[in-house]
């Protein structure tokens, strides 16, 4: 980061848990939990937190979902009463912690260099990393698969995301004009070096997110959400959702992020034109191809040279050079991981390109698949990405269990978003709680279906479609 976080940044982090719990107490869980998770991502300071020695790093990605979970436990216990923790979809995470133990126990030897040493791993290493993984993933997964239960809940979820992105474009437009300064003005520091925000003769906004890529991907997800809402003639702030989708797409075009724009350009027409069944089939194929990417790299099926040449011709030397560097680093990690294929080299950067003299990390690796594949091996990768892939694949058969076309439209859109998420994790590591929450919502719906709206407590503003479409304090 650049600059020094001010007192307001630390106060915001300290208060995020009680504020999250307060919001859960005010609104029913299907409204408040998504608001808490997406709101924390939008407005709390990023790349800032506390290092717990030998255990984990605590930041907003950990604190906000934890606050939401505590709020549900104390104030909305009925919303999670029938959920069974660590079963069903949660088993992906449980088994991943088991494979992490294998990674730590098979990498106990230190890597010794002439002027440095990379320490080996131990059971203490496992405890710290397992706790970090558990707190980062499980509260979000548990809440996502649990609190969205009815058709009304599902529609409200899409309204929240479309409305949240619409509000956020106010900050995006400020930074497009004045450069990414909001985090510096409010919290006293910049999340990434300023030079990283320069793009195509302009600026790539960050607002309060950790990187411009994260903000751009958030907009692309919300374009898909608004498009699905527009297809069922929904509204956001009283405006037809299809107009909101077009507006978000225009803002995304000026955001200077090619990857996110391509995702939206794929998802928007697919969701608007294709049937729900076609959407889930396309999403399943796309997710399967991304899931099998390491196998394709290992067998030489990815035409690296041709891809580099195409990018160089169409998008210039800067993007081609960046892509070429990533592909070369992927090749190195792939080769190194095949020396220990099942459990990998463990956490701590042991799978990276290390300096032959000092042992310092010389790798520049952005793709999450390569990070996971190198540290956790084949088994860890299969569980990590399988957790994201499974609900997308399962969505094909779940459509017949849904009672209305509106429900099918929303579930198909979640499948498309889930597939785009997996694809995004090949070149980048844009993991954020809000998108994990959406994936878990899809897993919950395809696993158990949706309850009839009659089982839910009716909302006083049921006739309204505009966000948040709920009144406070009255819901169990």
Short mmCIF file of C-alpha atoms in Angstrom, two decimals:
data_model
loop_
_atom_site.label_atom_id
_atom_site.label_comp_id
_atom_site.label_asym_id
_atom_site.label_seq_id
_atom_site.Cartn_x
_atom_site.Cartn_y
_atom_site.Cartn_z
CA UNK A 1 0.00 0.00 0.00
CA UNK A 2 0.95 3.66 -0.25
CA UNK A 3 0.45 6.01 2.69
CA UNK A 4 -0.47 5.26 6.31
CA UNK A 5 -3.95 4.15 7.39
CA UNK A 6 -5.62 6.74 9.59
CA UNK A 7 -7.63 6.19 12.75
CA UNK A 8 -10.89 6.04 10.78
CA UNK A 9 -9.65 2.97 8.87
CA UNK A 10 -8.91 1.10 12.09
CA UNK A 11 -12.19 2.18 13.68
CA UNK A 12 -14.09 0.90 10.63
CA UNK A 13 -12.46 -2.51 10.99
CA UNK A 14 -13.05 -2.65 14.73
CA UNK A 15 -16.73 -1.78 14.35
CA UNK A 16 -17.51 -4.00 11.38
CA UNK A 17 -18.49 -7.01 13.54
CA UNK A 18 -20.94 -5.15 15.85
CA UNK A 19 -22.34 -3.17 12.91
CA UNK A 20 -22.88 -6.41 10.99
CA UNK A 21 -24.68 -7.92 13.97
CA UNK A 22 -26.82 -4.79 14.32
CA UNK A 23 -27.89 -5.02 10.68
CA UNK A 24 -28.78 -8.68 11.10
CA UNK A 25 -30.92 -7.72 14.09
CA UNK A 26 -32.74 -5.04 12.08
CA UNK A 27 -33.61 -6.95 8.91
CA UNK A 28 -34.48 -10.55 8.23
CA UNK A 29 -31.51 -12.76 7.32
CA UNK A 30 -32.27 -13.09 3.60
CA UNK A 31 -31.94 -9.30 3.30
CA UNK A 32 -29.38 -8.38 5.93
CA UNK A 33 -26.78 -11.08 5.28
CA UNK A 34 -26.26 -10.20 1.59
CA UNK A 35 -26.28 -6.49 2.50
CA UNK A 36 -23.63 -7.04 5.16
CA UNK A 37 -21.37 -9.13 2.95
CA UNK A 38 -21.54 -6.99 -0.17
CA UNK A 39 -21.55 -3.74 1.83
CA UNK A 40 -18.40 -4.72 3.70
CA UNK A 41 -16.67 -5.46 0.44
CA UNK A 42 -17.77 -2.14 -1.04
CA UNK A 43 -16.93 0.29 1.78
CA UNK A 44 -14.57 -1.13 4.40
CA UNK A 45 -10.80 -0.55 4.04
CA UNK A 46 -8.98 -3.20 2.01
CA UNK A 47 -5.49 -4.70 2.37
CA UNK A 48 -5.56 -3.76 6.04
CA UNK A 49 -5.81 -5.89 9.14
CA UNK A 50 -4.02 -7.49 12.06
CA UNK A 51 -1.43 -10.25 11.90
CA UNK A 52 -2.04 -12.82 14.61
CA UNK A 53 1.44 -14.31 15.19
CA UNK A 54 1.83 -17.84 13.89
CA UNK A 55 -1.89 -18.06 13.12
CA UNK A 56 -3.55 -15.85 10.53
CA UNK A 57 -4.19 -12.40 9.09
CA UNK A 58 -7.48 -10.85 10.21
CA UNK A 59 -9.10 -8.36 7.81
CA UNK A 60 -12.56 -7.40 6.58
CA UNK A 61 -12.87 -10.60 4.52
CA UNK A 62 -12.77 -12.54 7.80
CA UNK A 63 -14.53 -10.10 10.14
CA UNK A 64 -17.63 -9.25 8.08
CA UNK A 65 -18.85 -12.83 7.41
CA UNK A 66 -18.02 -13.72 11.02
CA UNK A 67 -20.12 -10.78 12.21
CA UNK A 68 -22.98 -11.90 9.97
CA UNK A 69 -22.77 -15.43 11.35
CA UNK A 70 -22.78 -14.20 14.95
CA UNK A 71 -25.71 -11.92 14.15
CA UNK A 72 -27.71 -14.84 12.76
CA UNK A 73 -26.86 -16.97 15.78
CA UNK A 74 -27.98 -14.37 18.32
CA UNK A 75 -30.80 -12.57 16.49
CA UNK A 76 -31.99 -14.73 13.59
CA UNK A 77 -31.44 -18.23 14.87
CA UNK A 78 -34.55 -19.52 13.12
CA UNK A 79 -32.94 -18.69 9.76
CA UNK A 80 -30.13 -21.19 10.41
CA UNK A 81 -31.93 -23.57 12.79
CA UNK A 82 -32.35 -26.42 10.31
CA UNK A 83 -28.91 -26.11 8.71
CA UNK A 84 -26.46 -28.85 9.56
CA UNK A 85 -22.90 -27.54 9.67
CA UNK A 86 -20.02 -29.51 8.14
CA UNK A 87 -22.28 -31.72 6.09
CA UNK A 88 -23.27 -31.75 2.45
CA UNK A 89 -21.61 -28.89 0.60
CA UNK A 90 -19.46 -28.05 3.64
CA UNK A 91 -17.62 -31.36 3.19
CA UNK A 92 -15.56 -29.83 0.39
CA UNK A 93 -14.02 -27.49 2.94
CA UNK A 94 -13.61 -30.20 5.57
CA UNK A 95 -11.76 -32.46 3.15
CA UNK A 96 -9.65 -29.56 1.98
CA UNK A 97 -8.44 -29.09 5.55
CA UNK A 98 -7.51 -32.78 5.58
CA UNK A 99 -5.41 -32.40 2.43
CA UNK A 100 -3.77 -29.32 3.95
CA UNK A 101 -2.59 -31.54 6.81
CA UNK A 102 -1.06 -33.86 4.21
CA UNK A 103 0.71 -30.90 2.58
CA UNK A 104 2.20 -29.76 5.89
CA UNK A 105 3.25 -33.22 7.00
CA UNK A 106 4.99 -34.04 3.69
CA UNK A 107 6.97 -30.78 3.63
CA UNK A 108 8.69 -30.75 7.01
CA UNK A 109 12.21 -30.41 5.62
CA UNK A 110 13.71 -26.94 5.20
CA UNK A 111 14.85 -25.69 1.78
CA UNK A 112 18.47 -24.67 2.30
CA UNK A 113 20.26 -22.14 0.07
CA UNK A 114 23.80 -20.72 0.28
CA UNK A 115 22.62 -17.51 1.97
CA UNK A 116 19.16 -18.32 3.21
CA UNK A 117 16.69 -20.97 4.31
CA UNK A 118 13.00 -21.53 3.69
CA UNK A 119 11.72 -23.24 6.86
CA UNK A 120 9.93 -26.51 6.77
CA UNK A 121 6.34 -26.97 7.80
CA UNK A 122 4.97 -28.52 10.96
CA UNK A 123 1.71 -29.26 12.72
CA UNK A 124 1.80 -25.71 14.10
CA UNK A 125 1.96 -24.47 10.50
CA UNK A 126 -1.09 -26.57 9.74
CA UNK A 127 -3.08 -25.13 12.65
CA UNK A 128 -2.48 -21.54 11.58
CA UNK A 129 -3.25 -22.12 7.91
CA UNK A 130 -6.26 -24.33 8.65
CA UNK A 131 -7.73 -21.68 10.95
CA UNK A 132 -7.22 -19.01 8.29
CA UNK A 133 -8.90 -21.12 5.59
CA UNK A 134 -11.77 -22.08 7.89
CA UNK A 135 -12.58 -18.52 9.00
CA UNK A 136 -12.19 -17.10 5.51
CA UNK A 137 -14.44 -19.64 3.77
CA UNK A 138 -16.81 -21.44 6.12
CA UNK A 139 -18.99 -18.62 7.54
CA UNK A 140 -19.66 -17.30 4.03
CA UNK A 141 -20.37 -20.76 2.62
CA UNK A 142 -22.63 -21.73 5.52
CA UNK A 143 -24.66 -18.52 5.34
CA UNK A 144 -24.92 -18.61 1.56
CA UNK A 145 -26.33 -22.13 1.40
CA UNK A 146 -28.64 -21.48 4.35
CA UNK A 147 -30.31 -18.06 4.43
CA UNK A 148 -31.67 -17.88 0.86
CA UNK A 149 -34.63 -20.24 1.11
CA UNK A 150 -37.55 -18.96 -0.97
CA UNK A 151 -38.27 -17.48 -4.38
CA UNK A 152 -38.72 -14.09 -2.76
CA UNK A 153 -35.34 -14.40 -1.05
CA UNK A 154 -33.70 -15.24 -4.35
CA UNK A 155 -35.20 -12.26 -6.12
CA UNK A 156 -34.25 -9.97 -3.25
CA UNK A 157 -30.67 -11.19 -3.57
CA UNK A 158 -30.50 -10.10 -7.21
CA UNK A 159 -32.11 -6.75 -6.40
CA UNK A 160 -29.52 -6.14 -3.69
CA UNK A 161 -26.57 -6.83 -6.00
CA UNK A 162 -27.95 -4.76 -8.87
CA UNK A 163 -28.78 -1.92 -6.48
CA UNK A 164 -25.41 -2.09 -4.73
CA UNK A 165 -23.53 -1.81 -8.04
CA UNK A 166 -25.72 1.11 -9.10
CA UNK A 167 -24.83 2.97 -5.91
CA UNK A 168 -21.15 2.10 -6.33
CA UNK A 169 -20.96 3.58 -9.81
CA UNK A 170 -21.09 7.02 -8.13
CA UNK A 171 -17.64 6.31 -6.66
CA UNK A 172 -16.43 4.65 -9.86
CA UNK A 173 -17.29 7.73 -11.91
CA UNK A 174 -15.49 9.99 -9.43
CA UNK A 175 -12.31 7.97 -9.75
CA UNK A 176 -12.58 7.70 -13.52
CA UNK A 177 -12.46 11.49 -13.61
CA UNK A 178 -10.16 12.29 -10.68
CA UNK A 179 -8.03 9.09 -10.42
CA UNK A 180 -8.31 6.49 -7.63
CA UNK A 181 -8.17 8.75 -4.57
CA UNK A 182 -11.21 7.86 -2.45
CA UNK A 183 -9.45 5.37 -0.21
CA UNK A 184 -6.64 7.90 0.32
CA UNK A 185 -9.09 10.69 1.15
CA UNK A 186 -11.20 8.61 3.55
CA UNK A 187 -8.78 6.08 5.05
CA UNK A 188 -5.40 7.77 4.51
CA UNK A 189 -3.74 5.21 2.25
CA UNK A 190 -3.91 3.73 -1.24
CA UNK A 191 -4.51 -0.02 -1.51
CA UNK A 192 -2.00 -0.56 -4.36
CA UNK A 193 0.72 1.61 -5.92
CA UNK A 194 -0.74 4.42 -7.99
CA UNK A 195 1.10 3.28 -11.12
CA UNK A 196 -1.02 0.12 -11.12
CA UNK A 197 -4.16 2.19 -11.62
CA UNK A 198 -2.96 3.72 -14.90
CA UNK A 199 -4.55 2.02 -17.88
CA UNK A 200 -5.11 2.97 -21.55
CA UNK A 201 -4.46 6.66 -21.03
CA UNK A 202 -6.87 6.84 -18.10
CA UNK A 203 -7.46 5.35 -14.66
CA UNK A 204 -8.78 2.01 -13.45
CA UNK A 205 -10.93 2.77 -10.38
CA UNK A 206 -10.57 0.89 -7.12
CA UNK A 207 -12.90 2.84 -4.79
CA UNK A 208 -12.55 0.92 -1.51
CA UNK A 209 -11.81 -2.53 -2.96
CA UNK A 210 -8.35 -4.05 -2.85
CA UNK A 211 -7.56 -3.70 -6.55
CA UNK A 212 -9.07 -2.34 -9.73
CA UNK A 213 -9.51 -5.90 -11.01
CA UNK A 214 -11.71 -6.73 -8.03
CA UNK A 215 -13.91 -3.71 -8.67
CA UNK A 216 -14.20 -4.48 -12.38
CA UNK A 217 -15.13 -8.11 -11.68
CA UNK A 218 -17.74 -6.96 -9.16
CA UNK A 219 -19.32 -4.79 -11.85
CA UNK A 220 -19.34 -7.67 -14.35
CA UNK A 221 -21.10 -9.93 -11.82
CA UNK A 222 -23.68 -7.24 -11.12
CA UNK A 223 -24.27 -6.71 -14.85
CA UNK A 224 -25.26 -10.38 -15.02
CA UNK A 225 -27.45 -10.04 -11.91
CA UNK A 226 -29.23 -6.96 -13.28
CA UNK A 227 -29.74 -8.67 -16.64
CA UNK A 228 -31.44 -11.66 -14.97
CA UNK A 229 -33.58 -9.31 -12.93
CA UNK A 230 -34.52 -7.41 -16.09
CA UNK A 231 -35.56 -10.64 -17.79
CA UNK A 232 -38.20 -11.21 -15.12
CA UNK A 233 -39.27 -7.55 -15.33
CA UNK A 234 -37.85 -6.61 -11.96
CA UNK A 235 -37.01 -3.11 -10.79
CA UNK A 236 -34.22 -1.47 -8.83
CA UNK A 237 -34.93 1.85 -7.11
CA UNK A 238 -38.14 1.92 -9.14
CA UNK A 239 -36.20 1.72 -12.43
CA UNK A 240 -36.57 -1.21 -14.80
CA UNK A 241 -33.67 -3.56 -14.20
CA UNK A 242 -32.83 -3.90 -17.88
CA UNK A 243 -31.93 -0.21 -17.94
CA UNK A 244 -29.80 -0.70 -14.85
CA UNK A 245 -27.97 -3.54 -16.62
CA UNK A 246 -27.25 -1.35 -19.65
CA UNK A 247 -26.05 1.49 -17.42
CA UNK A 248 -23.69 -0.81 -15.50
CA UNK A 249 -22.37 -2.18 -18.79
CA UNK A 250 -21.56 1.33 -20.01
CA UNK A 251 -19.70 2.11 -16.78
CA UNK A 252 -17.79 -1.15 -17.11
CA UNK A 253 -16.73 -0.25 -20.66
CA UNK A 254 -15.02 2.88 -19.30
CA UNK A 255 -13.43 0.93 -16.44
CA UNK A 256 -10.40 -0.13 -18.54
CA UNK A 257 -10.56 -3.81 -17.55
CA UNK A 258 -10.67 -6.08 -20.58
CA UNK A 259 -11.23 -9.35 -18.74
CA UNK A 260 -14.23 -8.13 -16.75
CA UNK A 261 -15.70 -6.57 -19.89
CA UNK A 262 -15.40 -9.88 -21.73
CA UNK A 263 -17.15 -11.68 -18.86
CA UNK A 264 -20.04 -9.23 -18.96
CA UNK A 265 -20.14 -9.36 -22.76
CA UNK A 266 -20.49 -13.16 -22.50
CA UNK A 267 -22.92 -13.28 -19.59
CA UNK A 268 -25.27 -10.46 -20.48
CA UNK A 269 -26.56 -11.74 -23.86
CA UNK A 270 -26.50 -15.35 -22.66
CA UNK A 271 -28.72 -14.56 -19.68
CA UNK A 272 -31.01 -12.27 -21.69
CA UNK A 273 -31.56 -14.46 -24.77
CA UNK A 274 -30.91 -18.11 -23.95
CA UNK A 275 -33.23 -20.42 -22.07
CA UNK A 276 -32.37 -21.37 -18.50
CA UNK A 277 -31.45 -24.88 -19.62
CA UNK A 278 -29.09 -23.55 -22.28
CA UNK A 279 -27.51 -21.18 -19.78
CA UNK A 280 -26.77 -23.95 -17.30
CA UNK A 281 -25.34 -26.16 -20.04
CA UNK A 282 -23.05 -23.42 -21.31
CA UNK A 283 -22.04 -22.59 -17.74
CA UNK A 284 -21.29 -26.25 -16.99
CA UNK A 285 -19.10 -26.63 -20.08
CA UNK A 286 -17.26 -23.37 -19.39
CA UNK A 287 -16.69 -24.32 -15.75
CA UNK A 288 -15.49 -27.80 -16.76
CA UNK A 289 -12.96 -26.37 -19.20
CA UNK A 290 -11.62 -24.00 -16.55
CA UNK A 291 -11.55 -26.78 -13.95
CA UNK A 292 -9.47 -28.94 -16.28
CA UNK A 293 -7.02 -26.15 -17.10
CA UNK A 294 -4.10 -27.65 -15.07
CA UNK A 295 -4.52 -30.95 -16.93
CA UNK A 296 -4.49 -29.09 -20.23
CA UNK A 297 -1.30 -27.23 -19.24
CA UNK A 298 0.39 -30.42 -18.08
CA UNK A 299 -0.39 -32.24 -21.34
CA UNK A 300 0.53 -29.33 -23.61
CA UNK A 301 -3.01 -28.74 -24.86
CA UNK A 302 -2.88 -25.00 -24.15
CA UNK A 303 -1.34 -23.25 -27.20
CA UNK A 304 0.81 -20.82 -25.24
CA UNK A 305 2.71 -19.36 -28.21
CA UNK A 306 -0.43 -18.86 -30.27
CA UNK A 307 -2.19 -17.16 -27.37
CA UNK A 308 0.73 -14.80 -26.85
CA UNK A 309 0.83 -13.95 -30.55
CA UNK A 310 -2.91 -13.25 -30.63
CA UNK A 311 -2.79 -10.98 -27.60
CA UNK A 312 0.22 -9.15 -28.99
CA UNK A 313 -1.55 -8.52 -32.29
CA UNK A 314 -4.91 -7.50 -30.84
CA UNK A 315 -4.05 -5.76 -27.57
CA UNK A 316 -0.43 -4.61 -27.74
CA UNK A 317 2.91 -5.33 -26.13
CA UNK A 318 1.95 -4.41 -22.55
CA UNK A 319 -0.82 -6.97 -22.26
CA UNK A 320 1.14 -9.58 -24.23
CA UNK A 321 4.15 -9.14 -21.96
CA UNK A 322 2.03 -9.44 -18.83
CA UNK A 323 0.29 -12.55 -20.14
CA UNK A 324 3.58 -14.12 -21.26
CA UNK A 325 5.09 -13.59 -17.80
CA UNK A 326 2.09 -15.24 -16.15
CA UNK A 327 2.19 -18.22 -18.49
CA UNK A 328 5.92 -18.71 -17.90
CA UNK A 329 5.42 -18.63 -14.13
CA UNK A 330 2.55 -21.10 -14.46
CA UNK A 331 4.85 -23.42 -16.41
CA UNK A 332 7.46 -23.27 -13.66
CA UNK A 333 4.96 -23.98 -10.87
CA UNK A 334 3.40 -26.79 -12.90
CA UNK A 335 6.79 -28.45 -13.42
CA UNK A 336 7.77 -28.02 -9.78
CA UNK A 337 4.46 -29.33 -8.44
CA UNK A 338 4.71 -32.50 -10.51
CA UNK A 339 7.67 -33.40 -8.27
CA UNK A 340 5.15 -33.67 -5.41
CA UNK A 341 1.86 -34.07 -7.23
CA UNK A 342 -0.59 -35.20 -4.55
CA UNK A 343 -0.10 -32.69 -1.72
CA UNK A 344 2.13 -30.09 -3.37
CA UNK A 345 4.80 -28.06 -1.58
CA UNK A 346 2.59 -26.70 1.19
CA UNK A 347 1.83 -23.08 2.10
CA UNK A 348 4.50 -20.44 2.50
CA UNK A 349 5.56 -19.98 -1.13
CA UNK A 350 7.67 -23.15 -1.29
CA UNK A 351 6.38 -23.92 -4.79
CA UNK A 352 7.44 -20.52 -6.18
CA UNK A 353 10.51 -19.62 -8.20
CA UNK A 354 13.05 -19.06 -5.40
CA UNK A 355 16.33 -17.23 -5.64
CA UNK A 356 19.08 -19.89 -5.92
CA UNK A 357 21.31 -17.99 -3.48
CA UNK A 358 19.02 -16.41 -0.88
CA UNK A 359 15.86 -18.47 -1.28
CA UNK A 360 13.74 -15.33 -1.63
CA UNK A 361 10.61 -15.45 -3.75
CA UNK A 362 11.24 -14.32 -7.35
CA UNK A 363 7.91 -15.49 -8.72
CA UNK A 364 5.17 -13.25 -10.09
CA UNK A 365 2.10 -15.45 -9.99
CA UNK A 366 -1.44 -14.06 -10.14
CA UNK A 367 -3.60 -17.04 -11.11
CA UNK A 368 -5.23 -18.66 -8.08
CA UNK A 369 -5.19 -22.07 -9.76
CA UNK A 370 -1.37 -21.98 -9.88
CA UNK A 371 -1.11 -20.84 -6.26
CA UNK A 372 -3.43 -23.61 -5.08
CA UNK A 373 -1.95 -26.27 -7.35
CA UNK A 374 1.57 -25.47 -6.19
CA UNK A 375 0.80 -25.39 -2.48
CA UNK A 376 -1.89 -28.08 -2.18
CA UNK A 377 -1.18 -30.40 -5.12
CA UNK A 378 -3.73 -32.28 -7.20
CA UNK A 379 -5.92 -33.28 -4.24
CA UNK A 380 -6.09 -29.80 -2.79
CA UNK A 381 -6.78 -28.25 -6.17
CA UNK A 382 -9.56 -30.75 -6.90
CA UNK A 383 -11.29 -29.93 -3.61
CA UNK A 384 -10.76 -26.16 -3.82
CA UNK A 385 -12.00 -25.73 -7.38
CA UNK A 386 -14.41 -28.66 -7.05
CA UNK A 387 -16.17 -26.67 -4.33
CA UNK A 388 -16.77 -23.92 -6.90
CA UNK A 389 -17.42 -26.26 -9.82
CA UNK A 390 -19.93 -28.63 -8.21
CA UNK A 391 -22.95 -26.27 -7.87
CA UNK A 392 -22.49 -25.01 -11.44
CA UNK A 393 -22.44 -28.56 -12.78
CA UNK A 394 -25.37 -29.62 -10.58
CA UNK A 395 -27.51 -26.69 -11.75
CA UNK A 396 -28.32 -28.47 -15.04
CA UNK A 397 -30.48 -31.04 -13.28
CA UNK A 398 -31.82 -28.75 -10.57
CA UNK A 399 -33.94 -26.63 -12.90
CA UNK A 400 -36.74 -29.20 -13.06
CA UNK A 401 -37.15 -28.95 -9.29
CA UNK A 402 -37.86 -25.22 -9.41
CA UNK A 403 -41.54 -24.20 -9.50
CA UNK A 404 -41.43 -21.07 -11.68
CA UNK A 405 -39.58 -19.68 -14.66
CA UNK A 406 -38.47 -16.77 -12.52
CA UNK A 407 -36.65 -19.14 -10.16
CA UNK A 408 -35.10 -20.95 -13.12
CA UNK A 409 -33.90 -17.64 -14.55
CA UNK A 410 -32.17 -16.66 -11.32
CA UNK A 411 -30.59 -20.09 -10.76
CA UNK A 412 -29.33 -20.18 -14.35
CA UNK A 413 -27.84 -16.70 -13.89
CA UNK A 414 -26.10 -17.88 -10.70
CA UNK A 415 -24.67 -20.79 -12.68
CA UNK A 416 -23.33 -18.39 -15.33
CA UNK A 417 -21.82 -16.17 -12.63
CA UNK A 418 -20.30 -19.23 -10.93
CA UNK A 419 -18.71 -20.37 -14.19
CA UNK A 420 -17.30 -16.89 -14.84
CA UNK A 421 -15.87 -16.93 -11.31
CA UNK A 422 -13.95 -20.14 -11.99
CA UNK A 423 -12.65 -18.77 -15.28
CA UNK A 424 -11.53 -15.56 -13.52
CA UNK A 425 -9.45 -17.59 -11.06
CA UNK A 426 -7.29 -18.95 -13.88
CA UNK A 427 -5.50 -15.65 -14.70
CA UNK A 428 -6.27 -13.79 -11.45
CA UNK A 429 -7.01 -14.37 -7.77
CA UNK A 430 -10.12 -12.24 -7.35
CA UNK A 431 -11.56 -14.17 -4.44
CA UNK A 432 -13.98 -12.06 -2.38
CA UNK A 433 -16.67 -13.11 0.12
CA UNK A 434 -19.57 -11.77 -1.95
CA UNK A 435 -18.86 -14.05 -4.93
CA UNK A 436 -18.22 -17.04 -2.64
CA UNK A 437 -21.59 -16.23 -1.06
CA UNK A 438 -23.30 -16.35 -4.47
CA UNK A 439 -21.67 -19.70 -5.24
CA UNK A 440 -22.88 -21.06 -1.90
CA UNK A 441 -26.40 -19.75 -2.59
CA UNK A 442 -26.38 -21.74 -5.83
CA UNK A 443 -25.14 -24.81 -3.95
CA UNK A 444 -27.94 -24.48 -1.42
CA UNK A 445 -30.66 -24.03 -4.03
CA UNK A 446 -29.55 -26.89 -6.28
CA UNK A 447 -29.12 -29.12 -3.25
CA UNK A 448 -32.49 -28.63 -1.56
CA UNK A 449 -34.62 -26.55 -3.94
CA UNK A 450 -36.66 -23.54 -2.85
CA UNK A 451 -39.41 -23.38 -0.27
CA UNK A 452 -42.75 -21.86 -1.28
CA UNK A 453 -43.04 -18.19 -0.52
CA UNK A 454 -46.05 -18.95 1.66
CA UNK A 455 -43.68 -20.48 4.22
CA UNK A 456 -41.88 -17.17 4.62
CA UNK A 457 -43.07 -14.32 6.80
CA UNK A 458 -44.71 -11.80 4.44
CA UNK A 459 -43.02 -8.45 4.06
CA UNK A 460 -45.01 -5.22 4.45
CA UNK A 461 -43.51 -3.91 1.18
CA UNK A 462 -44.07 -7.14 -0.78
CA UNK A 463 -45.68 -5.30 -3.68
CA UNK A 464 -42.55 -3.21 -4.24
CA UNK A 465 -39.65 -4.35 -6.38
CA UNK A 466 -37.22 -1.59 -5.51
CA UNK A 467 -34.27 -2.20 -3.22
CA UNK A 468 -34.20 -2.98 -0.32
CA UNK A 469 -37.91 -3.86 -0.52
CA UNK A 470 -37.97 -4.83 3.16
CA UNK A 471 -38.95 -3.02 6.34
CA UNK A 472 -36.71 -3.29 9.40
CA UNK A 473 -36.95 -5.33 12.60
CA UNK A 474 -40.01 -7.44 11.90
CA UNK A 475 -38.62 -10.66 10.56
CA UNK A 476 -37.58 -13.85 12.24
#
